[in-house]
mmCIF file of C-alpha atoms and ligand atoms in Angstrom:
data_model
loop_
_atom_site.group_PDB
_atom_site.id
_atom_site.type_symbol
_atom_site.label_atom_id
_atom_site.label_comp_id
_atom_site.label_asym_id
_atom_site.label_seq_id
_atom_site.Cartn_x
_atom_site.Cartn_y
_atom_site.Cartn_z
ATOM 1 C CA UNK N 1 -0.133 0.029 -0.071
ATOM 2 C CA UNK N 2 1.453 3.359 -0.814
ATOM 3 C CA UNK N 3 2.171 5.987 2.255
ATOM 4 C CA UNK N 4 -0.142 8.846 2.213
ATOM 5 C CA UNK N 5 2.391 12.269 2.474
ATOM 6 C CA UNK N 6 1.798 13.650 5.928
ATOM 7 C CA UNK N 7 -0.197 17.133 4.839
ATOM 8 C CA UNK N 8 2.079 19.890 6.282
ATOM 9 C CA UNK N 9 -0.352 21.041 8.853
ATOM 10 C CA UNK N 10 0.300 18.103 10.676
ATOM 11 C CA UNK N 11 3.704 18.316 11.256
ATOM 12 C CA UNK N 12 4.175 20.326 14.589
ATOM 13 C CA UNK N 13 5.283 23.815 14.817
ATOM 14 C CA UNK N 14 7.052 22.801 17.502
ATOM 15 C CA UNK N 15 8.585 19.482 18.464
ATOM 16 C CA UNK N 16 10.878 19.121 21.415
ATOM 17 C CA UNK N 17 12.265 15.329 21.697
ATOM 18 C CA UNK N 18 13.777 13.963 24.927
ATOM 19 C CA UNK N 19 15.313 17.351 25.202
ATOM 20 C CA UNK N 20 18.324 17.609 28.234
ATOM 21 C CA UNK N 21 19.579 20.672 29.450
ATOM 22 C CA UNK N 22 22.365 20.928 32.045
ATOM 23 C CA UNK N 23 24.244 23.890 34.265
ATOM 24 C CA UNK N 24 26.944 21.845 35.600
ATOM 25 C CA UNK N 25 25.741 19.088 37.417
ATOM 26 C CA UNK N 26 22.004 20.696 37.705
ATOM 27 C CA UNK N 27 20.368 18.751 35.168
ATOM 28 C CA UNK N 28 17.206 21.226 34.345
ATOM 29 C CA UNK N 29 15.428 19.526 31.589
ATOM 30 C CA UNK N 30 15.528 15.712 31.834
ATOM 31 C CA UNK N 31 14.524 14.287 28.486
ATOM 32 C CA UNK N 32 11.354 16.662 28.188
ATOM 33 C CA UNK N 33 8.768 15.637 25.016
ATOM 34 C CA UNK N 34 6.500 18.216 23.796
ATOM 35 C CA UNK N 35 4.662 18.699 20.292
ATOM 36 C CA UNK N 36 2.756 21.711 19.318
ATOM 37 C CA UNK N 37 0.130 21.826 16.920
ATOM 38 C CA UNK N 38 -0.311 24.716 14.398
ATOM 39 C CA UNK N 39 -2.804 27.425 16.315
ATOM 40 C CA UNK N 40 -2.026 26.085 19.457
ATOM 41 C CA UNK N 41 -1.654 27.798 23.001
ATOM 42 C CA UNK N 42 0.186 25.792 25.433
ATOM 43 C CA UNK N 43 0.944 27.197 28.950
ATOM 44 C CA UNK N 44 3.639 25.802 31.070
ATOM 45 C CA UNK N 45 2.941 25.507 34.694
ATOM 46 C CA UNK N 46 5.162 24.435 37.628
ATOM 47 C CA UNK N 47 7.443 25.856 40.411
ATOM 48 C CA UNK N 48 9.947 28.412 40.347
ATOM 49 C CA UNK N 49 12.689 26.579 39.224
ATOM 50 C CA UNK N 50 11.078 23.792 37.150
ATOM 51 C CA UNK N 51 12.647 24.360 33.991
ATOM 52 C CA UNK N 52 9.963 26.849 32.408
ATOM 53 C CA UNK N 53 12.503 29.394 31.206
ATOM 54 C CA UNK N 54 15.084 27.192 30.489
ATOM 55 C CA UNK N 55 12.879 25.152 28.055
ATOM 56 C CA UNK N 56 11.882 28.854 26.234
ATOM 57 C CA UNK N 57 15.537 29.988 26.019
ATOM 58 C CA UNK N 58 16.440 26.269 24.438
ATOM 59 C CA UNK N 59 13.861 26.550 21.437
ATOM 60 C CA UNK N 60 14.822 30.413 21.004
ATOM 61 C CA UNK N 61 18.774 29.407 21.035
ATOM 62 C CA UNK N 62 19.410 31.146 23.841
ATOM 63 C CA UNK N 63 20.667 28.273 25.799
ATOM 64 C CA UNK N 64 22.178 25.091 23.587
ATOM 65 C CA UNK N 65 20.350 21.504 24.476
ATOM 66 C CA UNK N 66 23.009 18.816 25.663
ATOM 67 C CA UNK N 67 20.890 16.096 24.305
ATOM 68 C CA UNK N 68 17.795 15.607 22.519
ATOM 69 C CA UNK N 69 15.998 17.587 19.757
ATOM 70 C CA UNK N 70 14.276 20.559 18.998
ATOM 71 C CA UNK N 71 12.073 20.797 15.576
ATOM 72 C CA UNK N 72 10.741 23.824 14.178
ATOM 73 C CA UNK N 73 7.901 22.783 11.553
ATOM 74 C CA UNK N 74 9.980 19.956 10.776
ATOM 75 C CA UNK N 75 13.540 21.357 10.788
ATOM 76 C CA UNK N 76 15.913 20.343 13.546
ATOM 77 C CA UNK N 77 16.679 23.721 15.056
ATOM 78 C CA UNK N 78 19.498 22.056 17.457
ATOM 79 C CA UNK N 79 21.946 20.639 14.405
ATOM 80 C CA UNK N 80 25.002 22.450 15.235
ATOM 81 C CA UNK N 81 24.880 23.563 11.711
ATOM 82 C CA UNK N 82 21.632 25.332 11.740
ATOM 83 C CA UNK N 83 21.846 28.931 11.507
ATOM 84 C CA UNK N 84 20.667 30.366 14.788
ATOM 85 C CA UNK N 85 19.721 33.852 13.811
ATOM 86 C CA UNK N 86 17.456 32.931 10.559
ATOM 87 C CA UNK N 87 15.741 30.297 13.284
ATOM 88 C CA UNK N 88 15.351 33.171 15.864
ATOM 89 C CA UNK N 89 14.191 35.395 13.017
ATOM 90 C CA UNK N 90 11.149 33.183 12.707
ATOM 91 C CA UNK N 91 10.152 32.932 16.763
ATOM 92 C CA UNK N 92 8.727 35.638 18.366
ATOM 93 C CA UNK N 93 9.728 36.192 21.988
ATOM 94 C CA UNK N 94 8.380 38.459 25.089
ATOM 95 C CA UNK N 95 9.990 38.206 28.252
ATOM 96 C CA UNK N 96 9.470 39.588 31.814
ATOM 97 C CA UNK N 97 10.693 42.922 31.213
ATOM 98 C CA UNK N 98 13.345 44.760 29.314
ATOM 99 C CA UNK N 99 11.773 44.058 26.089
ATOM 100 C CA UNK N 100 12.150 47.823 24.730
ATOM 101 C CA UNK N 101 14.750 49.160 23.399
ATOM 102 C CA UNK N 102 14.335 52.549 25.349
ATOM 103 C CA UNK N 103 16.625 54.951 22.973
ATOM 104 C CA UNK N 104 14.305 54.108 20.084
ATOM 105 C CA UNK N 105 10.787 55.252 19.486
ATOM 106 C CA UNK N 106 7.990 52.819 19.822
ATOM 107 C CA UNK N 107 7.612 52.669 16.305
ATOM 108 C CA UNK N 108 11.060 51.839 15.638
ATOM 109 C CA UNK N 109 10.768 49.342 18.334
ATOM 110 C CA UNK N 110 7.992 47.395 16.637
ATOM 111 C CA UNK N 111 10.039 47.511 12.996
ATOM 112 C CA UNK N 112 13.229 46.665 14.316
ATOM 113 C CA UNK N 113 13.318 43.350 13.010
ATOM 114 C CA UNK N 114 11.396 43.817 10.148
ATOM 115 C CA UNK N 115 14.140 46.275 8.544
ATOM 116 C CA UNK N 116 17.210 44.948 10.263
ATOM 117 C CA UNK N 117 16.706 40.932 9.741
ATOM 118 C CA UNK N 118 13.860 40.555 7.245
ATOM 119 C CA UNK N 119 15.771 43.545 5.425
ATOM 120 C CA UNK N 120 11.345 44.546 4.176
ATOM 121 C CA UNK N 121 11.214 48.208 2.701
ATOM 122 C CA UNK N 122 11.095 51.121 5.245
ATOM 123 C CA UNK N 123 7.660 52.063 3.775
ATOM 124 C CA UNK N 124 6.086 48.380 4.112
ATOM 125 C CA UNK N 125 8.067 47.965 7.727
ATOM 126 C CA UNK N 126 6.383 51.489 9.132
ATOM 127 C CA UNK N 127 2.778 50.744 7.856
ATOM 128 C CA UNK N 128 2.938 47.521 8.923
ATOM 129 C CA UNK N 129 4.176 49.144 12.422
ATOM 130 C CA UNK N 130 1.310 51.371 12.325
ATOM 131 C CA UNK N 131 -0.982 49.165 11.642
ATOM 132 C CA UNK N 132 -0.039 46.895 14.717
ATOM 133 C CA UNK N 133 0.011 50.083 16.929
ATOM 134 C CA UNK N 134 -3.609 50.940 15.979
ATOM 135 C CA UNK N 135 -4.540 47.499 16.787
ATOM 136 C CA UNK N 136 -3.805 47.858 19.986
ATOM 137 C CA UNK N 137 -4.855 51.495 20.238
ATOM 138 C CA UNK N 138 -1.323 53.036 20.744
ATOM 139 C CA UNK N 139 -0.601 54.579 16.759
ATOM 140 C CA UNK N 140 -0.792 58.064 18.635
ATOM 141 C CA UNK N 141 2.263 57.242 20.811
ATOM 142 C CA UNK N 142 4.274 56.211 17.465
ATOM 143 C CA UNK N 143 7.120 58.637 17.888
ATOM 144 C CA UNK N 144 7.070 58.508 21.603
ATOM 145 C CA UNK N 145 10.340 56.777 23.922
ATOM 146 C CA UNK N 146 9.176 53.555 25.607
ATOM 147 C CA UNK N 147 9.410 55.060 28.852
ATOM 148 C CA UNK N 148 6.183 57.419 28.408
ATOM 149 C CA UNK N 149 4.014 54.394 28.051
ATOM 150 C CA UNK N 150 2.652 52.403 31.276
ATOM 151 C CA UNK N 151 3.913 49.016 32.048
ATOM 152 C CA UNK N 152 0.846 47.162 30.415
ATOM 153 C CA UNK N 153 1.805 49.239 27.325
ATOM 154 C CA UNK N 154 4.943 48.599 27.046
ATOM 155 C CA UNK N 155 4.720 44.715 27.478
ATOM 156 C CA UNK N 156 1.492 45.030 24.825
ATOM 157 C CA UNK N 157 4.484 46.777 22.444
ATOM 158 C CA UNK N 158 6.483 44.011 22.999
ATOM 159 C CA UNK N 159 4.181 41.768 22.064
ATOM 160 C CA UNK N 160 3.107 43.128 18.516
ATOM 161 C CA UNK N 161 6.486 43.766 17.703
ATOM 162 C CA UNK N 162 6.963 39.868 18.467
ATOM 163 C CA UNK N 163 4.227 39.614 15.709
ATOM 164 C CA UNK N 164 5.399 42.320 13.208
ATOM 165 C CA UNK N 165 7.254 39.833 10.639
ATOM 166 C CA UNK N 166 4.463 37.006 11.646
ATOM 167 C CA UNK N 167 6.542 34.315 13.541
ATOM 168 C CA UNK N 168 5.863 30.873 13.393
ATOM 169 C CA UNK N 169 5.547 30.158 16.879
ATOM 170 C CA UNK N 170 5.215 33.075 19.683
ATOM 171 C CA UNK N 171 7.121 32.223 23.021
ATOM 172 C CA UNK N 172 6.099 34.368 26.079
ATOM 173 C CA UNK N 173 7.961 34.272 29.200
ATOM 174 C CA UNK N 174 6.233 35.482 32.537
ATOM 175 C CA UNK N 175 5.059 38.661 30.580
ATOM 176 C CA UNK N 176 2.603 39.974 33.048
ATOM 177 C CA UNK N 177 4.383 39.295 36.380
ATOM 178 C CA UNK N 178 6.240 42.260 36.555
ATOM 179 C CA UNK N 179 2.832 44.181 36.010
ATOM 180 C CA UNK N 180 0.471 45.806 38.593
ATOM 181 C CA UNK N 181 -2.578 43.819 38.493
ATOM 182 C CA UNK N 182 -4.474 46.464 36.915
ATOM 183 C CA UNK N 183 -2.620 45.890 33.640
ATOM 184 C CA UNK N 184 -2.163 42.502 33.570
ATOM 185 C CA UNK N 185 -5.390 42.286 32.165
ATOM 186 C CA UNK N 186 -4.583 44.369 29.339
ATOM 187 C CA UNK N 187 -1.922 42.289 28.479
ATOM 188 C CA UNK N 188 -3.347 39.321 28.766
ATOM 189 C CA UNK N 189 -6.480 40.565 26.143
ATOM 190 C CA UNK N 190 -3.842 41.173 23.986
ATOM 191 C CA UNK N 191 -2.938 37.539 24.006
ATOM 192 C CA UNK N 192 -6.129 35.796 24.058
ATOM 193 C CA UNK N 193 -6.940 38.205 20.567
ATOM 194 C CA UNK N 194 -3.689 36.629 19.252
ATOM 195 C CA UNK N 195 -4.616 33.082 19.652
ATOM 196 C CA UNK N 196 -8.294 34.089 18.361
ATOM 197 C CA UNK N 197 -6.107 35.217 15.025
ATOM 198 C CA UNK N 198 -4.359 31.945 15.317
ATOM 199 C CA UNK N 199 -0.807 32.423 16.732
ATOM 200 C CA UNK N 200 0.753 29.468 17.773
ATOM 201 C CA UNK N 201 1.965 29.917 21.378
ATOM 202 C CA UNK N 202 4.127 28.686 24.177
ATOM 203 C CA UNK N 203 3.885 30.608 27.137
ATOM 204 C CA UNK N 204 4.890 30.108 31.115
ATOM 205 C CA UNK N 205 2.706 32.209 33.134
ATOM 206 C CA UNK N 206 1.471 31.672 37.062
ATOM 207 C CA UNK N 207 -2.042 33.580 35.727
ATOM 208 C CA UNK N 208 -4.043 30.485 36.280
ATOM 209 C CA UNK N 209 -7.252 32.204 35.267
ATOM 210 C CA UNK N 210 -5.862 33.429 31.997
ATOM 211 C CA UNK N 211 -4.382 29.341 31.475
ATOM 212 C CA UNK N 212 -7.967 28.120 32.232
ATOM 213 C CA UNK N 213 -10.129 29.966 29.979
ATOM 214 C CA UNK N 214 -7.328 30.780 27.002
ATOM 215 C CA UNK N 215 -4.719 27.555 26.962
ATOM 216 C CA UNK N 216 -5.686 24.780 24.748
ATOM 217 C CA UNK N 217 -3.437 22.389 26.719
ATOM 218 C CA UNK N 218 -1.478 23.097 30.105
ATOM 219 C CA UNK N 219 1.740 21.220 30.820
ATOM 220 C CA UNK N 220 2.844 20.802 33.968
ATOM 221 C CA UNK N 221 6.360 20.627 34.804
ATOM 222 C CA UNK N 222 8.664 19.810 37.742
ATOM 223 C CA UNK N 223 11.862 19.359 37.913
ATOM 224 C CA UNK N 224 12.956 19.014 34.078
ATOM 225 C CA UNK N 225 9.719 16.655 33.387
ATOM 226 C CA UNK N 226 6.256 16.580 32.281
ATOM 227 C CA UNK N 227 4.402 15.146 35.260
ATOM 228 C CA UNK N 228 0.761 16.208 33.866
ATOM 229 C CA UNK N 229 -0.773 17.588 31.330
ATOM 230 C CA UNK N 230 -3.881 17.850 29.345
ATOM 231 C CA UNK N 231 -6.925 20.487 28.470
ATOM 232 C CA UNK N 232 -7.342 22.938 31.385
ATOM 233 C CA UNK N 233 -10.599 21.714 32.600
ATOM 234 C CA UNK N 234 -8.742 18.055 33.407
ATOM 235 C CA UNK N 235 -5.092 19.535 34.486
ATOM 236 C CA UNK N 236 -5.943 22.760 36.188
ATOM 237 C CA UNK N 237 -9.471 21.713 37.873
ATOM 238 C CA UNK N 238 -9.065 17.880 38.380
ATOM 239 C CA UNK N 239 -5.434 17.206 38.723
ATOM 240 C CA UNK N 240 -4.059 13.610 39.089
ATOM 241 C CA UNK N 241 -0.934 13.868 40.206
ATOM 242 C CA UNK N 242 0.289 14.747 43.785
ATOM 243 C CA UNK N 243 2.426 17.607 42.720
ATOM 244 C CA UNK N 244 -0.051 18.939 40.498
ATOM 245 C CA UNK N 245 -2.380 18.987 43.102
ATOM 246 C CA UNK N 246 -0.033 20.950 45.865
ATOM 247 C CA UNK N 247 1.450 23.028 43.272
ATOM 248 C CA UNK N 248 -1.998 24.672 42.273
ATOM 249 C CA UNK N 249 -3.290 24.634 45.910
ATOM 250 C CA UNK N 250 -0.146 26.624 46.959
ATOM 251 C CA UNK N 251 -0.607 29.166 44.238
ATOM 252 C CA UNK N 252 -4.663 29.142 44.307
ATOM 253 C CA UNK N 253 -4.711 29.969 48.104
HETATM 254 N N1 ATP C 1 22.065 30.482 32.766
HETATM 255 C C1 ATP C 1 22.218 29.756 33.684
HETATM 256 N N2 ATP C 1 23.302 28.985 34.700
HETATM 257 C C2 ATP C 1 23.032 28.129 35.735
HETATM 258 N N3 ATP C 1 21.775 27.530 35.991
HETATM 259 C C3 ATP C 1 21.080 27.830 35.698
HETATM 260 C C4 ATP C 1 21.076 29.049 34.544
HETATM 261 N N4 ATP C 1 19.926 29.125 33.902
HETATM 262 C C5 ATP C 1 18.499 28.733 35.094
HETATM 263 N N5 ATP C 1 19.589 28.222 35.722
HETATM 264 C C6 ATP C 1 18.641 26.934 36.636
HETATM 265 O O1 ATP C 1 17.960 26.085 35.892
HETATM 266 C C7 ATP C 1 16.790 25.651 36.681
HETATM 267 C C8 ATP C 1 15.478 26.290 36.258
HETATM 268 O O2 ATP C 1 15.531 27.724 35.665
HETATM 269 P P1 ATP C 1 14.176 28.440 35.087
HETATM 270 O O3 ATP C 1 15.054 29.650 35.103
HETATM 271 O O4 ATP C 1 14.235 27.214 33.452
HETATM 272 O O5 ATP C 1 12.946 27.611 35.817
HETATM 273 P P2 ATP C 1 11.526 28.266 35.926
HETATM 274 O O6 ATP C 1 10.646 27.417 35.795
HETATM 275 O O7 ATP C 1 11.583 29.563 34.643
HETATM 276 O O8 ATP C 1 11.166 29.588 37.273
HETATM 277 P P3 ATP C 1 10.671 30.984 37.565
HETATM 278 O O9 ATP C 1 9.355 30.216 38.000
HETATM 279 O O10 ATP C 1 11.288 31.218 38.754
HETATM 280 O O11 ATP C 1 10.686 31.492 36.150
HETATM 281 C C9 ATP C 1 17.308 26.822 38.236
HETATM 282 O O12 ATP C 1 17.917 25.550 39.360
HETATM 283 C C10 ATP C 1 18.134 27.698 37.646
HETATM 284 O O13 ATP C 1 18.783 28.056 38.767
HETATM 285 MG MG1 MG C 2 10.916 31.594 34.721
#
C-alpha cells in the first residue's frame, strides 16, 4: 500500500524530543518531549526552578541543549549546523521585562526586526508597525520613547513587535509578572486576541485564570519533566498527580 505523505498542516510547529539541558551538574531539563500543533496555545505551569524559562530559552537558541532535539516546523534547529539567527527570525519572543529598546521610538522598536533582520522596505515596515500599534490603540504613541508608556502599554508593544513579521511560533515568558494587577488584564486580553487570530503560542505564566480559559493545553513541569498535561479543565480543575495538586493549591490559596 502506498504511504500517504503527511500534509504539512500536521507537522507540529514545535517538537521537543527527549530534550536534556544541564547547567554544570544541575540537570534542568530531563528528557522532555513536547509537540505543539499549529494554532495551539500551550501554557507551561510549574514551581520556580522547574525549567520553564530554560525550555523557552532552548527553543529560542539562547541556550544549547545537551541532548535530544528541537524541531521547528519539522526542521532540526538544534543541529549544530543550523543558522541560529535565521531560526530566531522565525520565532517571536517576549520576556518579563526589558523588552523595548529605551533609546528608540515605539514605532522603531516595533519595526526593528522587519527592517534589520527581514530587510523589508522602510515603507512596508512602517505601515506594518502603524497597523499593529493601531490595533492596540497606541498609534498616537508611535513617536514617543517607551518610558512614556505604562508598563502594560510597553508589554503590549513588545507583543506586537514580536508579531510584526508573522513568526511561526510565539514564546511568552511570564510577560505579566512585573506588572501592576490592573495592567495584567490588558496584556492578557491582547494574548487572547492573538490566539483568536491563529498564532501558535508557548507561554510560561502563573496566571491560572488565564490558563484555564485561554490555553488549549496546560503542561505541568516538575524538575525538568512533564508530570501532567491536558486541557485546562482537566489539569487545573481535576489534577491527577499529587505534585500538580500541591502546586495548584499553593498558588490558588
Ligand atoms: N544560565 C544559567 N546558569 C546556571 N543555572 C541556570 C541558568 N539558568 C537557569 N538555571 C537553573 O535552571 C533551573 C531552572 O531555571 P528556570 O529559570 O528554567 O526555572 P523556571 O521554571 O523558569 O522558574 P521561575 O518560575 O522562577 O521563572 C534553576 O535551578 C536555575 O537555577
Ligand atoms: Mg522562569
